[in-house]
Amino acid sequence: MIKENSPIAIFGLGHMGLPTAALLAKSGLKVVGVDINKETVEMVNSGQSPIMEPGLEAMVKKAVENGCLSATTDTLSAVGAVNVIMIIVPTPVDDDKKSDLSAVISASKSISAGLKKDDLVIIESTVPPGTCENLVIPLLEKSGLKAGADFKVAYTPERALPNNTLYEMTHNARVIGGVDSESTQMAVSLYHRITEGEIIMVQDLVTAEMVKLMENTYRDTNIALANELALVCDTLGVDAIEAIQAANHHPRVNIHTPGPGVGGHCLSIDPYFLVEIARERGLETPLIQASRKVNEDMPGEVVRIIQKALEGEGKTISGSKIGVLGAAYKGNVADARETPAKPLIEELISKNADVLVNDPYVSPEIIRSWGAQIVGLETALESDVVVLVTDHDLYRNIKPEMIKNRLLVCTRPILDRETFQKEGVIFKGVGRS
Ligand SMILES: NC(=O)C1=CN([C@@H]2O[C@H](COP(=O)(O)OP(=O)(O)OC[C@H]3O[C@@H](n4cnc5c(N)ncnc54)[C@H](O)[C@@H]3O)[C@@H](O)[C@H]2O)C=CC1
Ligand SMILES: CC(=O)N[C@@H]1[C@@H](OP(=O)(O)OP(=O)(O)OC[C@H]2O[C@@H](n3ccc(=O)[nH]c3=O)[C@H](O)[C@@H]2O)O[C@H](C(=O)O)[C@@H](O)[C@@H]1O
């Protein structure tokens, strides 16, 4: 077993790594965060959080003040000083939708250089099935040590929901698989320090890797179904939200919520890991790929809905002022990674619209990089058409009288359609046009 209270190094102090580091430090362990971003390291060492997450900055500050949490860019000194090393670095896809594991590779190489006998390496990054066995372990064994015999390896996917990360990290069930049962047991004893949820041990590393991808692919495919059903409702003049709410009263039906598309660092990426690994084994995955396409096409569908709404008012997208509410990929987060707002805004600009974006969470530089202007909420609401893209709670307070030109495309069901229609607002949406 790992020595009681072994110090821990965590590679990657991002949306998942920093909360993990803070929780482990709060449990009394000495944690050193390793990041390639100097600014992140400096912020953490000064007790600040580069990640916007409820409760995180206070936890980081306390842990740093207690001397339980520090951060460094010096990988070798970090690995040399600990017995447990975690990899929670980004795993995006490249332009061809192929997994980009460069961060995992670089972290694994750094760890290998300082790996010691009886160390435990835990991978949390979402990776294609087989990555631990076929990529990470061979890199770690360049240390001359043997996985299983000399050092331990476990994989546990992170499943926390941004904006509720600390709660979910401590309450979600956790799935853990290891290169051998001792690795699994060592990881289980460590996570018992921060997890009140059930800990599910699976038979090996690849099973644990696969569980994560199954979860996110399940969700992406179900969102695609909701979106496609909404588009069918559009052709029938059926209110998709009303119909879905009614259908979900069936004991075994859980149709997800249609929207402007699927964003975020995971759902829009992880299914491609399964497509890639299956294809390498001669298997195509038509449903997973079709679901990704449905979701990726949604921003274009929203442009079509906007076009139709403006035409109804004798206007066109070209030359219209379009007020876009929300740039983040989902409500109440600052994360704009893979956000559907980006392709939507870019397409509107390509059609010569004057796009005015309001999003108090997302950094202005990101929004400006899309070619859009940033405006206050009031200005956005004065546009020819208002398009609600992100379900930030602050938009729930919008009243009909605030929509100056009485035309609203609401792509998230956070405003009551009837209330707006009663006040003379033309209320459109995904599956609500
Ligand atoms: N963000 C989320 O909601 C969730 C993410 N995940 C997975 O967790 C992993 C990390 O994702 P996020 O935390 O969102 O990423 P992030 O982009 O928020 O943070 C990653 C951090 O790692 C650092 N980094 C990059 N390369 C590094 C290296 N070689 N060594 C040390 N640090 C390095 C970056 O500077 C950054 O600070 C990914 O595999 C992701 O799929 C899993 C569940 C939820
Ligand atoms: C299976 C599952 O619920 N996975 C979670 C998911 O979190 P994520 O931050 O991606 O949020 P999400 O609620 O899935 O939303 C993703 C995207 O899909 C959209 N969305 C979501 C649900 C829905 O019914 N309709 C819809 O359009 C959201 O607006 C967003 O653009 O992916 C996370 C991850 O892996 O990063 C994971 O940790 C979370 O547990």
Short mmCIF file of C-alpha atoms and ligand atoms in Angstrom, two decimals:
data_model
loop_
_atom_site.label_atom_id
_atom_site.label_comp_id
_atom_site.label_asym_id
_atom_site.label_seq_id
_atom_site.Cartn_x
_atom_site.Cartn_y
_atom_site.Cartn_z
CA MET A 1 0.00 0.00 0.00
CA ILE A 2 1.13 3.58 -0.43
CA LYS A 3 2.84 4.91 2.66
CA GLU A 4 0.24 6.53 4.88
CA ASN A 5 -0.14 10.24 3.93
CA SER A 6 2.18 9.93 0.95
CA PRO A 7 2.70 13.33 -0.65
CA ILE A 8 1.12 13.70 -4.09
CA ALA A 9 2.06 15.42 -7.32
CA ILE A 10 -0.75 16.39 -9.71
CA PHE A 11 0.14 17.15 -13.34
CA GLY A 12 -2.39 19.66 -14.69
CA LEU A 13 -3.95 22.37 -12.50
CA GLY A 14 -7.01 23.03 -14.64
CA HIS A 15 -10.77 22.62 -14.30
CA MET A 16 -10.29 19.13 -12.86
CA GLY A 17 -6.70 19.08 -11.57
CA LEU A 18 -6.91 22.08 -9.29
CA PRO A 19 -10.14 21.01 -7.51
CA THR A 20 -8.61 17.53 -7.09
CA ALA A 21 -5.44 19.06 -5.63
CA ALA A 22 -7.43 21.29 -3.29
CA LEU A 23 -9.60 18.43 -2.02
CA LEU A 24 -6.61 16.12 -1.42
CA ALA A 25 -4.79 18.96 0.39
CA LYS A 26 -7.93 19.60 2.46
CA SER A 27 -7.87 15.90 3.46
CA GLY A 28 -4.47 16.58 5.04
CA LEU A 29 -2.14 15.35 2.31
CA LYS A 30 0.79 17.39 1.03
CA VAL A 31 0.08 18.15 -2.62
CA VAL A 32 2.34 19.71 -5.22
CA GLY A 33 0.67 20.80 -8.42
CA VAL A 34 2.76 20.64 -11.59
CA ASP A 35 1.77 22.83 -14.50
CA ILE A 36 3.47 24.12 -17.62
CA ASN A 37 1.66 27.44 -17.29
CA LYS A 38 3.80 29.76 -15.13
CA GLU A 39 0.86 32.11 -14.51
CA THR A 40 -1.21 29.23 -13.16
CA VAL A 41 1.63 28.19 -10.86
CA GLU A 42 2.08 31.74 -9.58
CA MET A 43 -1.65 32.21 -9.00
CA VAL A 44 -1.97 28.96 -7.06
CA ASN A 45 1.11 29.73 -4.93
CA SER A 46 -0.45 33.06 -4.05
CA GLY A 47 -3.64 31.28 -3.00
CA GLN A 48 -5.64 32.24 -6.09
CA SER A 49 -7.55 30.01 -8.50
CA PRO A 50 -7.18 30.49 -12.27
CA ILE A 51 -10.37 28.46 -12.59
CA MET A 52 -13.80 29.96 -11.89
CA GLU A 53 -15.53 27.30 -9.78
CA PRO A 54 -17.72 27.91 -6.70
CA GLY A 55 -15.75 27.38 -3.50
CA LEU A 56 -12.47 26.58 -5.21
CA GLU A 57 -10.48 29.77 -4.59
CA ALA A 58 -11.25 29.68 -0.85
CA MET A 59 -10.16 26.03 -0.67
CA VAL A 60 -6.96 26.74 -2.61
CA LYS A 61 -6.16 29.75 -0.43
CA LYS A 62 -6.60 27.75 2.78
CA ALA A 63 -4.56 24.81 1.52
CA VAL A 64 -1.70 27.06 0.44
CA GLU A 65 -1.78 28.93 3.76
CA ASN A 66 -1.69 25.58 5.62
CA GLY A 67 1.34 24.55 3.59
CA CYS A 68 -0.58 21.55 2.14
CA LEU A 69 -0.68 22.85 -1.43
CA SER A 70 2.02 24.35 -3.61
CA ALA A 71 2.61 24.52 -7.35
CA THR A 72 5.66 24.32 -9.58
CA THR A 73 6.77 23.98 -13.18
CA ASP A 74 9.69 21.82 -12.03
CA THR A 75 8.52 18.31 -12.86
CA LEU A 76 11.60 16.42 -11.66
CA SER A 77 11.69 17.93 -8.18
CA ALA A 78 7.95 17.34 -7.81
CA VAL A 79 8.10 13.67 -8.86
CA GLY A 80 11.15 13.06 -6.69
CA ALA A 81 9.40 14.35 -3.60
CA VAL A 82 6.23 12.24 -3.78
CA ASN A 83 5.00 8.64 -3.93
CA VAL A 84 1.74 9.29 -5.80
CA ILE A 85 1.57 11.08 -9.13
CA MET A 86 -1.66 12.00 -10.96
CA ILE A 87 -2.07 12.94 -14.61
CA ILE A 88 -4.98 15.33 -15.21
CA VAL A 89 -3.80 17.15 -18.33
CA PRO A 90 -5.88 18.12 -21.41
CA THR A 91 -6.71 15.54 -24.07
CA PRO A 92 -8.23 17.43 -27.00
CA VAL A 93 -8.75 16.20 -30.55
CA ASP A 94 -6.89 17.66 -33.55
CA ASP A 95 -8.54 19.09 -36.69
CA ASP A 96 -9.04 15.56 -38.02
CA LYS A 97 -10.86 14.62 -34.78
CA LYS A 98 -7.93 12.39 -33.81
CA SER A 99 -6.96 12.26 -30.12
CA ASP A 100 -4.11 14.62 -29.25
CA LEU A 101 -2.31 12.91 -26.34
CA SER A 102 0.75 15.16 -26.44
CA ALA A 103 0.14 16.47 -22.91
CA VAL A 104 -0.27 12.93 -21.54
CA ILE A 105 2.93 11.90 -23.33
CA SER A 106 4.91 14.85 -22.02
CA ALA A 107 3.63 14.35 -18.47
CA SER A 108 4.39 10.60 -18.63
CA LYS A 109 7.94 11.29 -19.84
CA SER A 110 8.50 13.80 -17.02
CA ILE A 111 7.20 11.30 -14.45
CA SER A 112 9.28 8.47 -15.89
CA ALA A 113 12.44 10.52 -15.38
CA GLY A 114 11.87 10.62 -11.64
CA LEU A 115 9.81 7.46 -11.02
CA LYS A 116 10.77 5.48 -7.92
CA LYS A 117 10.03 1.93 -6.74
CA ASP A 118 6.59 1.59 -5.11
CA ASP A 119 5.31 4.87 -6.62
CA LEU A 120 1.65 4.93 -7.68
CA VAL A 121 0.73 6.68 -10.94
CA ILE A 122 -2.96 7.54 -11.42
CA ILE A 123 -4.31 8.76 -14.76
CA GLU A 124 -7.54 10.80 -14.69
CA SER A 125 -7.39 12.42 -18.12
CA THR A 126 -10.03 11.16 -20.54
CA VAL A 127 -8.18 9.00 -23.06
CA PRO A 128 -8.94 6.49 -25.83
CA PRO A 129 -9.28 2.97 -24.36
CA GLY A 130 -5.89 1.26 -24.21
CA THR A 131 -3.89 4.49 -23.71
CA CYS A 132 -2.69 3.53 -20.21
CA GLU A 133 -1.52 0.11 -21.29
CA ASN A 134 -0.12 0.95 -24.71
CA LEU A 135 1.19 4.49 -24.26
CA VAL A 136 1.58 5.60 -20.65
CA ILE A 137 3.03 2.41 -19.12
CA PRO A 138 5.71 1.92 -21.82
CA LEU A 139 6.79 5.54 -21.25
CA LEU A 140 6.89 5.02 -17.46
CA GLU A 141 8.86 1.75 -17.91
CA LYS A 142 11.61 3.72 -19.65
CA SER A 143 12.59 4.41 -16.04
CA GLY A 144 13.80 0.82 -15.95
CA LEU A 145 11.04 -0.06 -13.50
CA LYS A 146 8.25 -2.55 -14.32
CA ALA A 147 4.56 -1.66 -14.01
CA GLY A 148 2.87 -3.84 -11.40
CA ALA A 149 6.08 -5.34 -10.01
CA ASP A 150 7.96 -2.11 -9.27
CA PHE A 151 5.37 0.67 -9.50
CA LYS A 152 1.61 0.79 -9.54
CA VAL A 153 -0.76 2.25 -12.15
CA ALA A 154 -4.48 3.00 -11.89
CA TYR A 155 -7.01 4.82 -14.04
CA THR A 156 -10.02 6.66 -12.70
CA PRO A 157 -12.09 8.95 -14.95
CA GLU A 158 -13.17 12.32 -13.65
CA ARG A 159 -16.90 12.92 -14.03
CA ALA A 160 -17.52 16.14 -12.17
CA LEU A 161 -19.83 18.70 -13.74
CA PRO A 162 -18.27 22.14 -14.10
CA ASN A 163 -19.84 24.73 -11.83
CA ASN A 164 -20.57 21.95 -9.33
CA THR A 165 -17.16 20.30 -9.42
CA LEU A 166 -16.26 20.19 -5.73
CA TYR A 167 -19.63 18.70 -4.79
CA GLU A 168 -19.60 16.15 -7.59
CA MET A 169 -15.98 15.18 -6.97
CA THR A 170 -16.89 14.28 -3.41
CA HIS A 171 -20.30 12.72 -4.05
CA ASN A 172 -20.26 11.05 -7.48
CA ALA A 173 -19.56 7.34 -7.64
CA ARG A 174 -15.96 6.76 -8.68
CA VAL A 175 -14.79 4.06 -11.07
CA ILE A 176 -11.25 2.72 -10.61
CA GLY A 177 -9.26 0.13 -12.58
CA GLY A 178 -5.61 -0.83 -12.17
CA VAL A 179 -2.75 -2.63 -13.89
CA ASP A 180 -3.16 -5.14 -11.05
CA SER A 181 -5.43 -5.48 -8.04
CA GLU A 182 -2.88 -3.90 -5.69
CA SER A 183 -2.82 -0.77 -7.89
CA THR A 184 -6.59 -0.61 -7.76
CA GLN A 185 -6.65 -1.06 -3.99
CA MET A 186 -4.02 1.65 -3.47
CA ALA A 187 -6.04 4.09 -5.57
CA VAL A 188 -9.25 3.13 -3.73
CA SER A 189 -7.66 3.89 -0.35
CA LEU A 190 -6.49 7.26 -1.63
CA TYR A 191 -9.86 8.30 -3.08
CA HIS A 192 -11.68 7.25 0.08
CA ARG A 193 -10.06 10.35 1.55
CA ILE A 194 -12.06 12.67 -0.71
CA THR A 195 -14.95 10.60 -2.07
CA GLU A 196 -18.15 9.95 -0.11
CA GLY A 197 -19.64 8.35 -3.21
CA GLU A 198 -19.55 4.66 -4.03
CA ILE A 199 -16.20 3.42 -5.32
CA ILE A 200 -16.65 0.90 -8.14
CA MET A 201 -13.61 -1.28 -8.87
CA VAL A 202 -13.44 -2.63 -12.42
CA GLN A 203 -11.22 -5.40 -13.67
CA ASP A 204 -8.55 -3.41 -15.49
CA LEU A 205 -7.33 -0.09 -16.89
CA VAL A 206 -9.07 -0.35 -20.26
CA THR A 207 -12.44 -1.03 -18.67
CA ALA A 208 -12.12 2.11 -16.56
CA GLU A 209 -11.06 4.14 -19.65
CA MET A 210 -14.05 2.76 -21.57
CA VAL A 211 -16.55 3.61 -18.80
CA LYS A 212 -15.76 7.31 -19.12
CA LEU A 213 -16.25 7.34 -22.87
CA MET A 214 -19.48 5.35 -22.60
CA GLU A 215 -20.91 7.96 -20.21
CA ASN A 216 -20.17 10.97 -22.38
CA THR A 217 -21.06 9.26 -25.64
CA TYR A 218 -24.39 8.18 -24.11
CA ARG A 219 -25.08 11.82 -23.26
CA ASP A 220 -23.95 13.21 -26.61
CA THR A 221 -26.08 10.71 -28.54
CA ASN A 222 -29.14 11.42 -26.40
CA ILE A 223 -28.73 15.15 -26.90
CA ALA A 224 -28.49 14.52 -30.66
CA LEU A 225 -31.76 12.57 -30.48
CA ALA A 226 -33.42 15.48 -28.64
CA ASN A 227 -32.11 17.91 -31.27
CA GLU A 228 -33.31 15.78 -34.17
CA LEU A 229 -36.74 15.31 -32.57
CA ALA A 230 -36.92 19.09 -32.13
CA LEU A 231 -36.18 19.63 -35.82
CA VAL A 232 -39.00 17.21 -36.68
CA CYS A 233 -41.30 19.16 -34.34
CA ASP A 234 -40.30 22.30 -36.26
CA THR A 235 -41.72 20.84 -39.47
CA LEU A 236 -45.00 20.08 -37.71
CA GLY A 237 -45.40 23.30 -35.74
CA VAL A 238 -45.22 21.23 -32.54
CA ASP A 239 -43.60 22.84 -29.49
CA ALA A 240 -40.74 20.36 -28.88
CA ILE A 241 -40.26 21.41 -25.25
CA GLU A 242 -43.93 20.79 -24.44
CA ALA A 243 -43.87 17.44 -26.27
CA ILE A 244 -40.61 16.32 -24.59
CA GLN A 245 -41.87 17.27 -21.14
CA ALA A 246 -45.01 15.21 -21.80
CA ALA A 247 -43.05 12.25 -23.23
CA ASN A 248 -40.70 12.24 -20.21
CA HIS A 249 -43.61 11.37 -17.97
CA HIS A 250 -43.24 7.87 -19.40
CA PRO A 251 -41.44 5.78 -16.76
CA ARG A 252 -38.69 4.74 -19.15
CA VAL A 253 -38.28 7.82 -21.33
CA ASN A 254 -35.71 10.53 -20.66
CA ILE A 255 -35.44 12.67 -23.78
CA HIS A 256 -32.74 15.27 -23.22
CA THR A 257 -33.07 19.00 -23.91
CA PRO A 258 -32.67 20.33 -27.46
CA GLY A 259 -30.36 23.30 -27.84
CA PRO A 260 -28.03 25.23 -30.17
CA GLY A 261 -25.44 22.46 -30.15
CA VAL A 262 -23.12 20.60 -27.77
CA GLY A 263 -20.08 22.36 -26.39
CA GLY A 264 -17.50 21.78 -23.73
CA HIS A 265 -14.15 20.09 -23.61
CA CYS A 266 -15.62 16.61 -23.37
CA LEU A 267 -18.94 15.70 -24.95
CA SER A 268 -17.88 17.28 -28.24
CA ILE A 269 -14.58 15.38 -28.13
CA ASP A 270 -14.79 12.11 -26.20
CA PRO A 271 -17.07 10.23 -28.64
CA TYR A 272 -14.38 10.67 -31.31
CA PHE A 273 -11.99 8.65 -29.09
CA LEU A 274 -14.37 5.68 -29.47
CA VAL A 275 -14.76 6.26 -33.21
CA GLU A 276 -10.95 6.30 -33.55
CA ILE A 277 -10.22 3.23 -31.48
CA ALA A 278 -13.04 1.20 -33.06
CA ARG A 279 -11.89 2.15 -36.57
CA GLU A 280 -8.36 1.04 -35.70
CA ARG A 281 -9.94 -2.33 -34.97
CA GLY A 282 -11.91 -2.43 -38.20
CA LEU A 283 -15.26 -1.38 -36.72
CA GLU A 284 -17.26 1.63 -37.89
CA THR A 285 -19.55 3.47 -35.43
CA PRO A 286 -22.32 5.06 -37.50
CA LEU A 287 -24.59 6.03 -34.59
CA ILE A 288 -21.85 7.80 -32.61
CA GLN A 289 -20.66 9.63 -35.72
CA ALA A 290 -24.17 10.58 -36.84
CA SER A 291 -24.93 11.94 -33.36
CA ARG A 292 -21.81 14.09 -33.45
CA LYS A 293 -22.87 15.43 -36.86
CA VAL A 294 -26.40 16.24 -35.69
CA ASN A 295 -25.00 18.21 -32.76
CA GLU A 296 -22.30 19.93 -34.83
CA ASP A 297 -24.95 21.00 -37.37
CA MET A 298 -27.16 22.65 -34.73
CA PRO A 299 -25.55 26.12 -34.87
CA GLY A 300 -26.38 26.15 -38.59
CA GLU A 301 -29.94 25.11 -37.80
CA VAL A 302 -30.22 28.04 -35.39
CA VAL A 303 -29.03 30.41 -38.13
CA ARG A 304 -31.83 29.02 -40.30
CA ILE A 305 -34.35 29.68 -37.50
CA ILE A 306 -33.03 33.25 -37.11
CA GLN A 307 -33.25 33.81 -40.87
CA LYS A 308 -36.87 32.60 -40.96
CA ALA A 309 -37.79 34.76 -37.93
CA LEU A 310 -36.29 37.90 -39.51
CA GLU A 311 -37.92 37.17 -42.88
CA GLY A 312 -41.23 37.06 -41.03
CA GLU A 313 -40.54 40.66 -40.11
CA GLY A 314 -39.49 41.61 -43.62
CA LYS A 315 -35.84 41.66 -42.64
CA THR A 316 -32.77 39.61 -43.55
CA ILE A 317 -29.74 38.56 -41.54
CA SER A 318 -27.58 40.81 -43.69
CA GLY A 319 -27.56 44.26 -42.15
CA SER A 320 -29.56 43.22 -39.08
CA LYS A 321 -28.37 43.86 -35.54
CA ILE A 322 -28.39 40.44 -33.81
CA GLY A 323 -28.09 40.40 -30.04
CA VAL A 324 -26.54 37.09 -28.90
CA LEU A 325 -27.01 36.29 -25.21
CA GLY A 326 -24.27 33.92 -24.09
CA ALA A 327 -20.94 32.75 -25.47
CA ALA A 328 -20.10 30.03 -22.91
CA TYR A 329 -20.84 26.42 -23.80
CA LYS A 330 -23.43 26.14 -21.06
CA GLY A 331 -25.03 28.17 -18.30
CA ASN A 332 -23.13 29.83 -15.45
CA VAL A 333 -19.64 28.83 -16.60
CA ALA A 334 -16.89 30.93 -18.14
CA ASP A 335 -15.69 28.08 -20.38
CA ALA A 336 -16.13 28.69 -24.10
CA ARG A 337 -14.29 25.57 -25.27
CA GLU A 338 -16.09 24.05 -28.29
CA THR A 339 -19.03 26.36 -27.58
CA PRO A 340 -21.83 26.28 -30.21
CA ALA A 341 -21.95 30.07 -29.86
CA LYS A 342 -18.70 30.37 -31.83
CA PRO A 343 -19.80 28.75 -35.14
CA LEU A 344 -23.21 30.39 -34.77
CA ILE A 345 -21.71 33.88 -34.37
CA GLU A 346 -19.15 33.31 -37.12
CA GLU A 347 -21.87 32.21 -39.57
CA LEU A 348 -24.03 35.26 -38.74
CA ILE A 349 -21.04 37.54 -39.32
CA SER A 350 -20.29 35.78 -42.62
CA LYS A 351 -23.86 36.70 -43.62
CA ASN A 352 -23.09 40.39 -42.86
CA ALA A 353 -25.05 40.59 -39.63
CA ASP A 354 -23.98 43.09 -36.97
CA VAL A 355 -23.48 40.65 -34.06
CA LEU A 356 -23.59 42.09 -30.53
CA VAL A 357 -22.62 39.53 -27.87
CA ASN A 358 -23.38 39.67 -24.15
CA ASP A 359 -21.72 37.20 -21.79
CA PRO A 360 -20.39 38.45 -18.44
CA TYR A 361 -18.61 35.16 -17.79
CA VAL A 362 -16.51 34.65 -20.93
CA SER A 363 -13.32 36.67 -21.45
CA PRO A 364 -13.84 39.55 -23.92
CA GLU A 365 -10.69 38.56 -25.86
CA ILE A 366 -12.27 35.22 -26.77
CA ILE A 367 -15.48 36.84 -28.03
CA ARG A 368 -13.59 39.54 -29.96
CA SER A 369 -11.49 36.82 -31.60
CA TRP A 370 -14.70 35.60 -33.25
CA GLY A 371 -15.17 39.03 -34.87
CA ALA A 372 -18.11 39.98 -32.64
CA GLN A 373 -18.70 43.11 -30.56
CA ILE A 374 -19.25 42.89 -26.82
CA VAL A 375 -22.21 44.79 -25.40
CA GLY A 376 -24.16 45.12 -22.19
CA LEU A 377 -27.38 43.17 -21.82
CA GLU A 378 -29.56 46.22 -22.40
CA THR A 379 -27.90 46.99 -25.73
CA ALA A 380 -28.16 43.37 -26.86
CA LEU A 381 -31.88 43.43 -26.05
CA GLU A 382 -32.37 46.42 -28.36
CA SER A 383 -31.27 44.41 -31.43
CA ASP A 384 -33.48 43.53 -34.40
CA VAL A 385 -33.56 39.99 -33.06
CA VAL A 386 -32.37 38.65 -29.70
CA VAL A 387 -30.89 35.12 -29.71
CA LEU A 388 -30.49 33.40 -26.34
CA VAL A 389 -27.72 30.83 -26.77
CA THR A 390 -26.41 30.11 -23.25
CA ASP A 391 -28.64 29.29 -20.29
CA HIS A 392 -26.92 31.60 -17.80
CA ASP A 393 -29.25 32.09 -14.82
CA LEU A 394 -29.02 35.86 -15.22
CA TYR A 395 -31.02 35.62 -18.48
CA ARG A 396 -33.96 34.06 -16.65
CA ASN A 397 -34.85 37.56 -15.42
CA ILE A 398 -35.45 38.92 -18.93
CA LYS A 399 -39.00 40.30 -19.26
CA PRO A 400 -40.99 40.59 -22.52
CA GLU A 401 -40.95 44.39 -22.38
CA MET A 402 -37.13 44.31 -22.44
CA ILE A 403 -37.10 42.82 -25.98
CA LYS A 404 -37.25 46.13 -27.86
CA ASN A 405 -38.06 44.77 -31.33
CA ARG A 406 -40.35 41.98 -30.03
CA LEU A 407 -38.40 39.19 -31.77
CA LEU A 408 -36.72 36.45 -29.68
CA VAL A 409 -35.02 33.19 -30.68
CA CYS A 410 -34.66 31.32 -27.39
CA THR A 411 -32.54 28.17 -27.94
CA ARG A 412 -32.72 27.07 -24.28
CA PRO A 413 -35.99 26.49 -22.41
CA ILE A 414 -35.29 29.01 -19.65
CA LEU A 415 -37.95 31.60 -20.61
CA ASP A 416 -41.68 30.91 -20.64
CA ARG A 417 -42.90 31.06 -24.23
CA GLU A 418 -46.53 31.88 -23.39
CA THR A 419 -45.60 34.81 -21.13
CA PHE A 420 -43.62 36.40 -23.96
CA GLN A 421 -46.18 35.64 -26.66
CA LYS A 422 -48.96 37.18 -24.50
CA GLU A 423 -46.94 40.41 -24.43
CA GLY A 424 -46.61 40.42 -28.22
CA VAL A 425 -43.10 39.00 -28.50
CA ILE A 426 -42.56 36.65 -31.42
CA PHE A 427 -40.94 33.72 -29.58
CA LYS A 428 -38.97 31.19 -31.65
CA GLY A 429 -36.54 28.47 -30.63
CA VAL A 430 -35.09 25.02 -31.42
CA GLY A 431 -38.20 22.97 -32.08
CA ARG A 432 -40.28 26.07 -31.28
CA SER A 433 -40.37 27.95 -34.54
N1 LIG B 1 -13.30 20.12 -17.69
C1 LIG B 1 -14.13 19.17 -17.37
O1 LIG B 1 -15.30 19.43 -17.13
C2 LIG B 1 -13.69 17.75 -17.31
C3 LIG B 1 -12.48 17.36 -17.89
N2 LIG B 1 -12.13 16.05 -17.84
C4 LIG B 1 -10.85 15.61 -18.39
O2 LIG B 1 -9.81 16.06 -17.52
C5 LIG B 1 -8.64 16.34 -18.27
C6 LIG B 1 -8.21 17.77 -17.96
O3 LIG B 1 -9.23 18.60 -18.44
P1 LIG B 1 -9.37 20.08 -17.85
O4 LIG B 1 -9.02 20.09 -16.42
O5 LIG B 1 -10.68 20.59 -18.29
O6 LIG B 1 -8.21 20.82 -18.65
P2 LIG B 1 -7.79 22.36 -18.51
O7 LIG B 1 -7.42 22.80 -19.87
O8 LIG B 1 -8.76 23.10 -17.71
O9 LIG B 1 -6.46 22.27 -17.60
C7 LIG B 1 -5.35 21.53 -17.98
C8 LIG B 1 -4.13 22.08 -17.26
O10 LIG B 1 -3.02 21.23 -17.58
C9 LIG B 1 -1.90 22.03 -17.89
N3 LIG B 1 -1.00 21.23 -18.71
C10 LIG B 1 -1.06 21.02 -20.03
N4 LIG B 1 -0.04 20.20 -20.40
C11 LIG B 1 0.63 19.87 -19.25
C12 LIG B 1 1.76 19.06 -18.96
N5 LIG B 1 2.40 18.41 -19.93
N6 LIG B 1 2.18 18.96 -17.67
C13 LIG B 1 1.54 19.62 -16.70
N7 LIG B 1 0.46 20.42 -16.91
C14 LIG B 1 0.02 20.52 -18.17
C15 LIG B 1 -2.48 23.26 -18.56
O11 LIG B 1 -1.55 24.33 -18.47
C16 LIG B 1 -3.75 23.49 -17.73
O12 LIG B 1 -3.47 24.28 -16.61
C17 LIG B 1 -9.00 16.13 -19.74
O13 LIG B 1 -8.60 14.85 -20.13
C18 LIG B 1 -10.53 16.22 -19.73
O14 LIG B 1 -11.10 15.45 -20.77
C19 LIG B 1 -12.94 15.09 -17.26
C20 LIG B 1 -14.13 15.47 -16.68
C21 LIG B 1 -14.57 16.80 -16.63
C1 LIG B 2 -22.24 12.07 -18.75
C2 LIG B 2 -22.14 13.49 -18.24
O1 LIG B 2 -23.09 14.03 -17.70
N1 LIG B 2 -20.96 14.11 -18.45
C3 LIG B 2 -20.79 15.44 -17.90
C4 LIG B 2 -20.29 16.37 -19.00
O2 LIG B 2 -20.33 17.64 -18.47
P1 LIG B 2 -20.36 18.98 -19.42
O3 LIG B 2 -19.67 20.05 -18.68
O4 LIG B 2 -19.89 18.64 -20.77
O5 LIG B 2 -21.89 19.43 -19.42
P2 LIG B 2 -23.20 18.82 -20.07
O6 LIG B 2 -24.29 19.18 -19.16
O7 LIG B 2 -23.01 17.43 -20.45
O8 LIG B 2 -23.36 19.74 -21.41
C5 LIG B 2 -22.55 19.55 -22.52
C6 LIG B 2 -23.17 20.37 -23.64
O9 LIG B 2 -24.41 19.79 -24.03
C7 LIG B 2 -25.47 20.74 -23.90
N2 LIG B 2 -26.65 20.01 -23.44
C8 LIG B 2 -26.62 19.31 -22.28
C9 LIG B 2 -27.73 18.59 -21.88
C10 LIG B 2 -28.89 18.60 -22.70
O10 LIG B 2 -29.92 17.98 -22.39
N3 LIG B 2 -28.89 19.33 -23.85
C11 LIG B 2 -27.79 20.04 -24.25
O11 LIG B 2 -27.81 20.70 -25.30
C12 LIG B 2 -24.96 21.77 -22.91
O12 LIG B 2 -25.57 23.02 -23.13
C13 LIG B 2 -23.47 21.81 -23.24
O13 LIG B 2 -23.23 22.64 -24.35
O14 LIG B 2 -18.95 16.04 -19.37
C14 LIG B 2 -18.02 16.11 -18.28
C15 LIG B 2 -16.64 15.87 -18.83
O15 LIG B 2 -16.30 14.72 -19.07
O16 LIG B 2 -15.97 16.90 -18.99
C16 LIG B 2 -18.42 15.10 -17.23
O17 LIG B 2 -17.49 15.13 -16.17
C17 LIG B 2 -19.82 15.44 -16.74
O18 LIG B 2 -20.23 14.46 -15.80
#
